[in-house]
PDB file of C-alpha atoms in Angstrom:
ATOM      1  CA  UNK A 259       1.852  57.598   6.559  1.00 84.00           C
ATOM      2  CA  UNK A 260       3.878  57.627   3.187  1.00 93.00           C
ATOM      3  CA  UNK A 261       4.574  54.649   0.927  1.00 93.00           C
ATOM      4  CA  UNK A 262       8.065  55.238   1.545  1.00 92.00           C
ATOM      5  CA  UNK A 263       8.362  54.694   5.196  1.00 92.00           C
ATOM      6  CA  UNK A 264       6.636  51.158   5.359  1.00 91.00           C
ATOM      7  CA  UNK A 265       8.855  48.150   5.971  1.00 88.00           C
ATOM      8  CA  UNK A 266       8.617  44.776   5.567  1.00 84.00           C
ATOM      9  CA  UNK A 267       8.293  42.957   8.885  1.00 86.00           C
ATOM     10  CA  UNK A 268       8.271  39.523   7.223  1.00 85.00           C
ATOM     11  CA  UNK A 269      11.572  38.211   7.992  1.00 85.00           C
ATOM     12  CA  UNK A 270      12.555  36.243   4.722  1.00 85.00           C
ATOM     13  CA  UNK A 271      15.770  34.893   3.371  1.00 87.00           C
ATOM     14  CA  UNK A 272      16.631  36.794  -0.070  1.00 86.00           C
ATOM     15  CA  UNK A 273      16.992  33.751  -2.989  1.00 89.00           C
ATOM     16  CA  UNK A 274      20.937  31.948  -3.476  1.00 90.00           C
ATOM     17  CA  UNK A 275      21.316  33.914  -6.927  1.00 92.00           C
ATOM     18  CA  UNK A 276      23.694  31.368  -8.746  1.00 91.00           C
ATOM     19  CA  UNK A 277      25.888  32.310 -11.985  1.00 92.00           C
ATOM     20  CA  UNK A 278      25.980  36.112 -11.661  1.00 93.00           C
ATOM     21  CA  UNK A 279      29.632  36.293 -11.319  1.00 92.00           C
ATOM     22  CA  UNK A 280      32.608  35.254  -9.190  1.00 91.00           C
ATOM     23  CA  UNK A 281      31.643  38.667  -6.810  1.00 91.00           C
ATOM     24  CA  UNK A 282      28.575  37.000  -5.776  1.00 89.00           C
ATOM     25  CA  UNK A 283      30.391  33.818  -4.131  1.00 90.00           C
ATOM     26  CA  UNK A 284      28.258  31.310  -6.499  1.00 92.00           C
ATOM     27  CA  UNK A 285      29.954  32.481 -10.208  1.00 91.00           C
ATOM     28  CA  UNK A 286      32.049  30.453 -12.181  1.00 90.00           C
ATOM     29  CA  UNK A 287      30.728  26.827 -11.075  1.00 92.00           C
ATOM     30  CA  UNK A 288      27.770  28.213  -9.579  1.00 91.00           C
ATOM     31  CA  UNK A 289      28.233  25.778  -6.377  1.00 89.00           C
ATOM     32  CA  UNK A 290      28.400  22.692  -8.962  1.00 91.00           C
ATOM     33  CA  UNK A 291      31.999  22.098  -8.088  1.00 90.00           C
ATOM     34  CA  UNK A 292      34.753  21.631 -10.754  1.00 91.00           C
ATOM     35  CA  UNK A 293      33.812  18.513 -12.718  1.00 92.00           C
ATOM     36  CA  UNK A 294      31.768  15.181 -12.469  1.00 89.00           C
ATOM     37  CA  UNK A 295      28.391  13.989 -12.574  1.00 88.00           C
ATOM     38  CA  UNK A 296      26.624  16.392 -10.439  1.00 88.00           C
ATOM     39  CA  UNK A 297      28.810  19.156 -12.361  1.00 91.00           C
ATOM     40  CA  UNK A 298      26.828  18.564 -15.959  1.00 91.00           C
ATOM     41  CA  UNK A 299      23.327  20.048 -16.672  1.00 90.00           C
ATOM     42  CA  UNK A 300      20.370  17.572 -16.112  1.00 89.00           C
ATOM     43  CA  UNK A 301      21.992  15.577 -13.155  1.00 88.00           C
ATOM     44  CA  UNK A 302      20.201  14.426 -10.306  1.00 89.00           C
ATOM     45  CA  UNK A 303      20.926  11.911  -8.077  1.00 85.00           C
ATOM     46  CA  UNK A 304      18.324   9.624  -7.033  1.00 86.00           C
ATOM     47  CA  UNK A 305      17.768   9.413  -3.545  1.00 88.00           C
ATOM     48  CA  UNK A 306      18.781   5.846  -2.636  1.00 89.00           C
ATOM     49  CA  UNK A 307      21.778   6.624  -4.552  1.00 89.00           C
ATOM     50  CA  UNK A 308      24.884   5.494  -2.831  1.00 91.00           C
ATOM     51  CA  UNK A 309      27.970   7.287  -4.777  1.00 87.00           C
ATOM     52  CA  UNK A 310      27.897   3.791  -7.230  1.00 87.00           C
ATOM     53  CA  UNK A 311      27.818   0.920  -3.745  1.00 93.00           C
ATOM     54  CA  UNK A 312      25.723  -1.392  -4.488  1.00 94.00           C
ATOM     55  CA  UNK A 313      22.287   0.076  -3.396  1.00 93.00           C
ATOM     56  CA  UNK A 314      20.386  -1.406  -0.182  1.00 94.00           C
ATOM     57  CA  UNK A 315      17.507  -2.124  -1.784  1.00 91.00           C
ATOM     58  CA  UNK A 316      19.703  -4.588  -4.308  1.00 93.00           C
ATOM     59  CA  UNK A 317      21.429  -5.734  -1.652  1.00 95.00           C
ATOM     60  CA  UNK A 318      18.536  -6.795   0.634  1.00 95.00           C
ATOM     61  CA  UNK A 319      16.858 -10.186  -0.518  1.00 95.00           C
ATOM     62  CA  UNK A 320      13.544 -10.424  -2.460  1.00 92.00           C
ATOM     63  CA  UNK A 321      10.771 -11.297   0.111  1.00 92.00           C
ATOM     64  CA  UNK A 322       7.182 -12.824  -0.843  1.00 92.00           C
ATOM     65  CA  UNK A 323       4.940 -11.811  -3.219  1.00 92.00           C
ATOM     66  CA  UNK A 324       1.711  -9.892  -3.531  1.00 89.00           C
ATOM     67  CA  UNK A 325      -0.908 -11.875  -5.606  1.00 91.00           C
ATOM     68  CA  UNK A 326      -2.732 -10.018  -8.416  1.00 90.00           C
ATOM     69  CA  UNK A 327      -5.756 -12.429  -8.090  1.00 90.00           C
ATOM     70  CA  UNK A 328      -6.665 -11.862  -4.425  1.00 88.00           C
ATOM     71  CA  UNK A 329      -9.811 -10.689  -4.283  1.00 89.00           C
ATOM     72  CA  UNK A 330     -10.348  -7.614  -1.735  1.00 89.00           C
ATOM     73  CA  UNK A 331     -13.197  -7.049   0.598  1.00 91.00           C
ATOM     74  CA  UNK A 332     -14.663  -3.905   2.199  1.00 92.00           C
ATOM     75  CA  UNK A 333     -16.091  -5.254   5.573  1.00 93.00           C
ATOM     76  CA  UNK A 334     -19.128  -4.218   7.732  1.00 93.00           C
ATOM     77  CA  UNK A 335     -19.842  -5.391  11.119  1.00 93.00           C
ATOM     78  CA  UNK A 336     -24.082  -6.038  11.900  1.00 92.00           C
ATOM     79  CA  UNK A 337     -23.596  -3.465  14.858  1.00 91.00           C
ATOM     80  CA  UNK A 338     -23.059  -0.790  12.432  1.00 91.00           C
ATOM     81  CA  UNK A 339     -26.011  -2.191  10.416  1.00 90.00           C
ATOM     82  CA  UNK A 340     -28.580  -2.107  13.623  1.00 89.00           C
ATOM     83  CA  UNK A 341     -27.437   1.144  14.461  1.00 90.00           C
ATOM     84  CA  UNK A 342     -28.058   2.556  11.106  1.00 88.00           C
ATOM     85  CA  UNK A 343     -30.868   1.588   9.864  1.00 87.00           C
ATOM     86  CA  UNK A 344     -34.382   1.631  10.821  1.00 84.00           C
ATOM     87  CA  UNK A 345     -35.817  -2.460   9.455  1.00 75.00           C
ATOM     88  CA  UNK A 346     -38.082  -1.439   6.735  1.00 80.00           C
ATOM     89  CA  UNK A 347     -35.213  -0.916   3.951  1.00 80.00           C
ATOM     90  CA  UNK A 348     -36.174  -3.541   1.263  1.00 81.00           C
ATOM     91  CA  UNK A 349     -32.374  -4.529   0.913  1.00 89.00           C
ATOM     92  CA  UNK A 350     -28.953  -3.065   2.229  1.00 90.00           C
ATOM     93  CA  UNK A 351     -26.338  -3.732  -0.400  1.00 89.00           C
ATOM     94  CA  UNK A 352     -22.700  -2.057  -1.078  1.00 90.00           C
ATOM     95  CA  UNK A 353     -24.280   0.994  -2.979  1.00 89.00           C
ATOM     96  CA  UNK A 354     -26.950   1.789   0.110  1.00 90.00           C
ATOM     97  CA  UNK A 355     -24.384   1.796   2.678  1.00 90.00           C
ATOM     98  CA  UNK A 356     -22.224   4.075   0.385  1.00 90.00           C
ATOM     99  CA  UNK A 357     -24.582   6.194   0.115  1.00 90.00           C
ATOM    100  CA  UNK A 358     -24.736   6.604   3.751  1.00 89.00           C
ATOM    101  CA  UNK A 359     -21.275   6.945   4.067  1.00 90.00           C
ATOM    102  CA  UNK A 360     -20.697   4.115   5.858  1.00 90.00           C
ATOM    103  CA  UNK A 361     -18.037   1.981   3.415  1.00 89.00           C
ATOM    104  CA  UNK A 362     -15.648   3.918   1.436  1.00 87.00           C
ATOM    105  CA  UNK A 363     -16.607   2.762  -2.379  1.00 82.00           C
ATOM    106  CA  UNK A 364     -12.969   1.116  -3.541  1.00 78.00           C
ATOM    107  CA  UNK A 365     -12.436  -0.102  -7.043  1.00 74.00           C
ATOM    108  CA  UNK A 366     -13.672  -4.619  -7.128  1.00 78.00           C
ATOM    109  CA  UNK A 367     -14.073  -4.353  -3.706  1.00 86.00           C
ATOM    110  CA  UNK A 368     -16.498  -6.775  -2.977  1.00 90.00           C
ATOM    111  CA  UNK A 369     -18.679  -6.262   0.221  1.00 92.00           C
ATOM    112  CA  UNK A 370     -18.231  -8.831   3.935  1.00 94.00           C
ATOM    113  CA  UNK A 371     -20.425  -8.924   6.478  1.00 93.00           C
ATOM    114  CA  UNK A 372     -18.949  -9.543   9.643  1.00 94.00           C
ATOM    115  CA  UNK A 373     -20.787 -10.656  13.039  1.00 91.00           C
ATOM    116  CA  UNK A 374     -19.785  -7.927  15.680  1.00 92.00           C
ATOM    117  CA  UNK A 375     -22.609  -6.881  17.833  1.00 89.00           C
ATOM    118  CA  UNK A 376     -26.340  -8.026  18.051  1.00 89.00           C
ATOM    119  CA  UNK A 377     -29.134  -7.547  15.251  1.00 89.00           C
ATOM    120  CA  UNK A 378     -32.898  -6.961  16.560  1.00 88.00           C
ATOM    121  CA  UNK A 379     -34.318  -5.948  13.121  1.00 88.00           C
ATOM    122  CA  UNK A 380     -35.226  -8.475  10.184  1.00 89.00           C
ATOM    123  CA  UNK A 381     -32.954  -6.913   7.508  1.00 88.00           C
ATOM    124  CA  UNK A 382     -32.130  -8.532   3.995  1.00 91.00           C
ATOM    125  CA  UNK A 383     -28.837  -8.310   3.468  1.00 92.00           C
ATOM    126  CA  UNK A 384     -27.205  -8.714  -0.147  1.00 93.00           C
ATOM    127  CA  UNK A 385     -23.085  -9.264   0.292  1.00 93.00           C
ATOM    128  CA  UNK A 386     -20.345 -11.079  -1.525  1.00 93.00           C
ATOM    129  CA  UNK A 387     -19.483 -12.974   1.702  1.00 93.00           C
ATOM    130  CA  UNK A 388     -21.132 -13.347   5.153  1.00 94.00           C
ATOM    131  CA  UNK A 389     -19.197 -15.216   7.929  1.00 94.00           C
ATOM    132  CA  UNK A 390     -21.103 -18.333   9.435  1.00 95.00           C
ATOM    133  CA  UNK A 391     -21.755 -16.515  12.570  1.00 94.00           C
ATOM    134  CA  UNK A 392     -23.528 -13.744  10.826  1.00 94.00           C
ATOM    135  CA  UNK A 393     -25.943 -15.734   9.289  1.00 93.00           C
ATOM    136  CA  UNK A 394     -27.048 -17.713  12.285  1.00 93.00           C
ATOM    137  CA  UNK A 395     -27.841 -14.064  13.641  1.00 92.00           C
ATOM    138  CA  UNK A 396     -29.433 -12.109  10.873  1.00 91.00           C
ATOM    139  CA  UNK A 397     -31.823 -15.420  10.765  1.00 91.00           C
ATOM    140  CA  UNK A 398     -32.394 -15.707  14.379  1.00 92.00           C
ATOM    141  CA  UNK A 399     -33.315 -11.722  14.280  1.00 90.00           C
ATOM    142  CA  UNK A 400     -35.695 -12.839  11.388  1.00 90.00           C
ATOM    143  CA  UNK A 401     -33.928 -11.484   8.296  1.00 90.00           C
ATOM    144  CA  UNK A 402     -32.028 -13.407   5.164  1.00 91.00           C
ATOM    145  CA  UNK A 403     -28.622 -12.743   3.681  1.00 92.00           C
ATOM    146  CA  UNK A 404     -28.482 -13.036   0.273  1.00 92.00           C
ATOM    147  CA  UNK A 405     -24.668 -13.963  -1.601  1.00 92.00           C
ATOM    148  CA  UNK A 406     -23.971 -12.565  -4.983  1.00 87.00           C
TER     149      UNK A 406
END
């Protein structure tokens, strides 16, 4: 086998080489057309951009809003929380069940505790919110929640 009797067997389009003269099919303009907008160097037409119509998204009316002061919450149901743990952790908080991988850490989140399943094990839970339900079960099961 010689160098010079390999092939390529990769079956690739050679690149549209614009500019090099009006032999090459793409001289002159280079495919830009004669004049105009997209004709000039440094145009690009934005997407959305509907030839100067009055866009859709300008034409479609402004719905709602999104509040900047809502306060986000990651949420945890107790099934997760008796299935996890053992009972003899002195507290579960956000940064123990992040380090378990069981809540993603987000940015202010704060943490809820929500009251799928059943608890067995007296666990102290420390959350920025617990529904009413939860409680009544992490007591019942012997344990205390504990609100930041």
């Amino acid at each position: 086998m010689k160098l010079y009797t390999l092939k390529n067997t990769d079956k690739r389009q050679s690149r549209k080489r614009i500019g090099r003269g009006d032999a090459s099919g793409y001289g002159k303009t280079a495919g830009r057309g004669e004049n105009g907008y997209g004709s000039r160097s440094g145009s690009k037409k934005r997407s959305y951009f509907e030839g100067g119509q009055l866009p859709l998204f300008r034409r479609l009316p402004k719905r709602g809003f999104k509040n900047f002061n809502r306060k986000e919450y990651t949420i945890i149901n107790l099934k997760t929380i008796e299935r996890s743990f053992e009972g003899t952790e002195e507290k579960i908080d956000k940064a123990l069940l992040v380090s378990k991988g069981l809540i993603n850490d987000r940015d202010n989140a704060g943490l809820k505790v929500l009251a799928d399943g059943e608890i067995t094990k007296p666990f102290t839970i420390v959350a920025q919110k617990f529904t009413v339900a939860t409680q009544k079960k992490v007591e019942a099961a012997g344990g205390t929640c504990q609100t930041i």
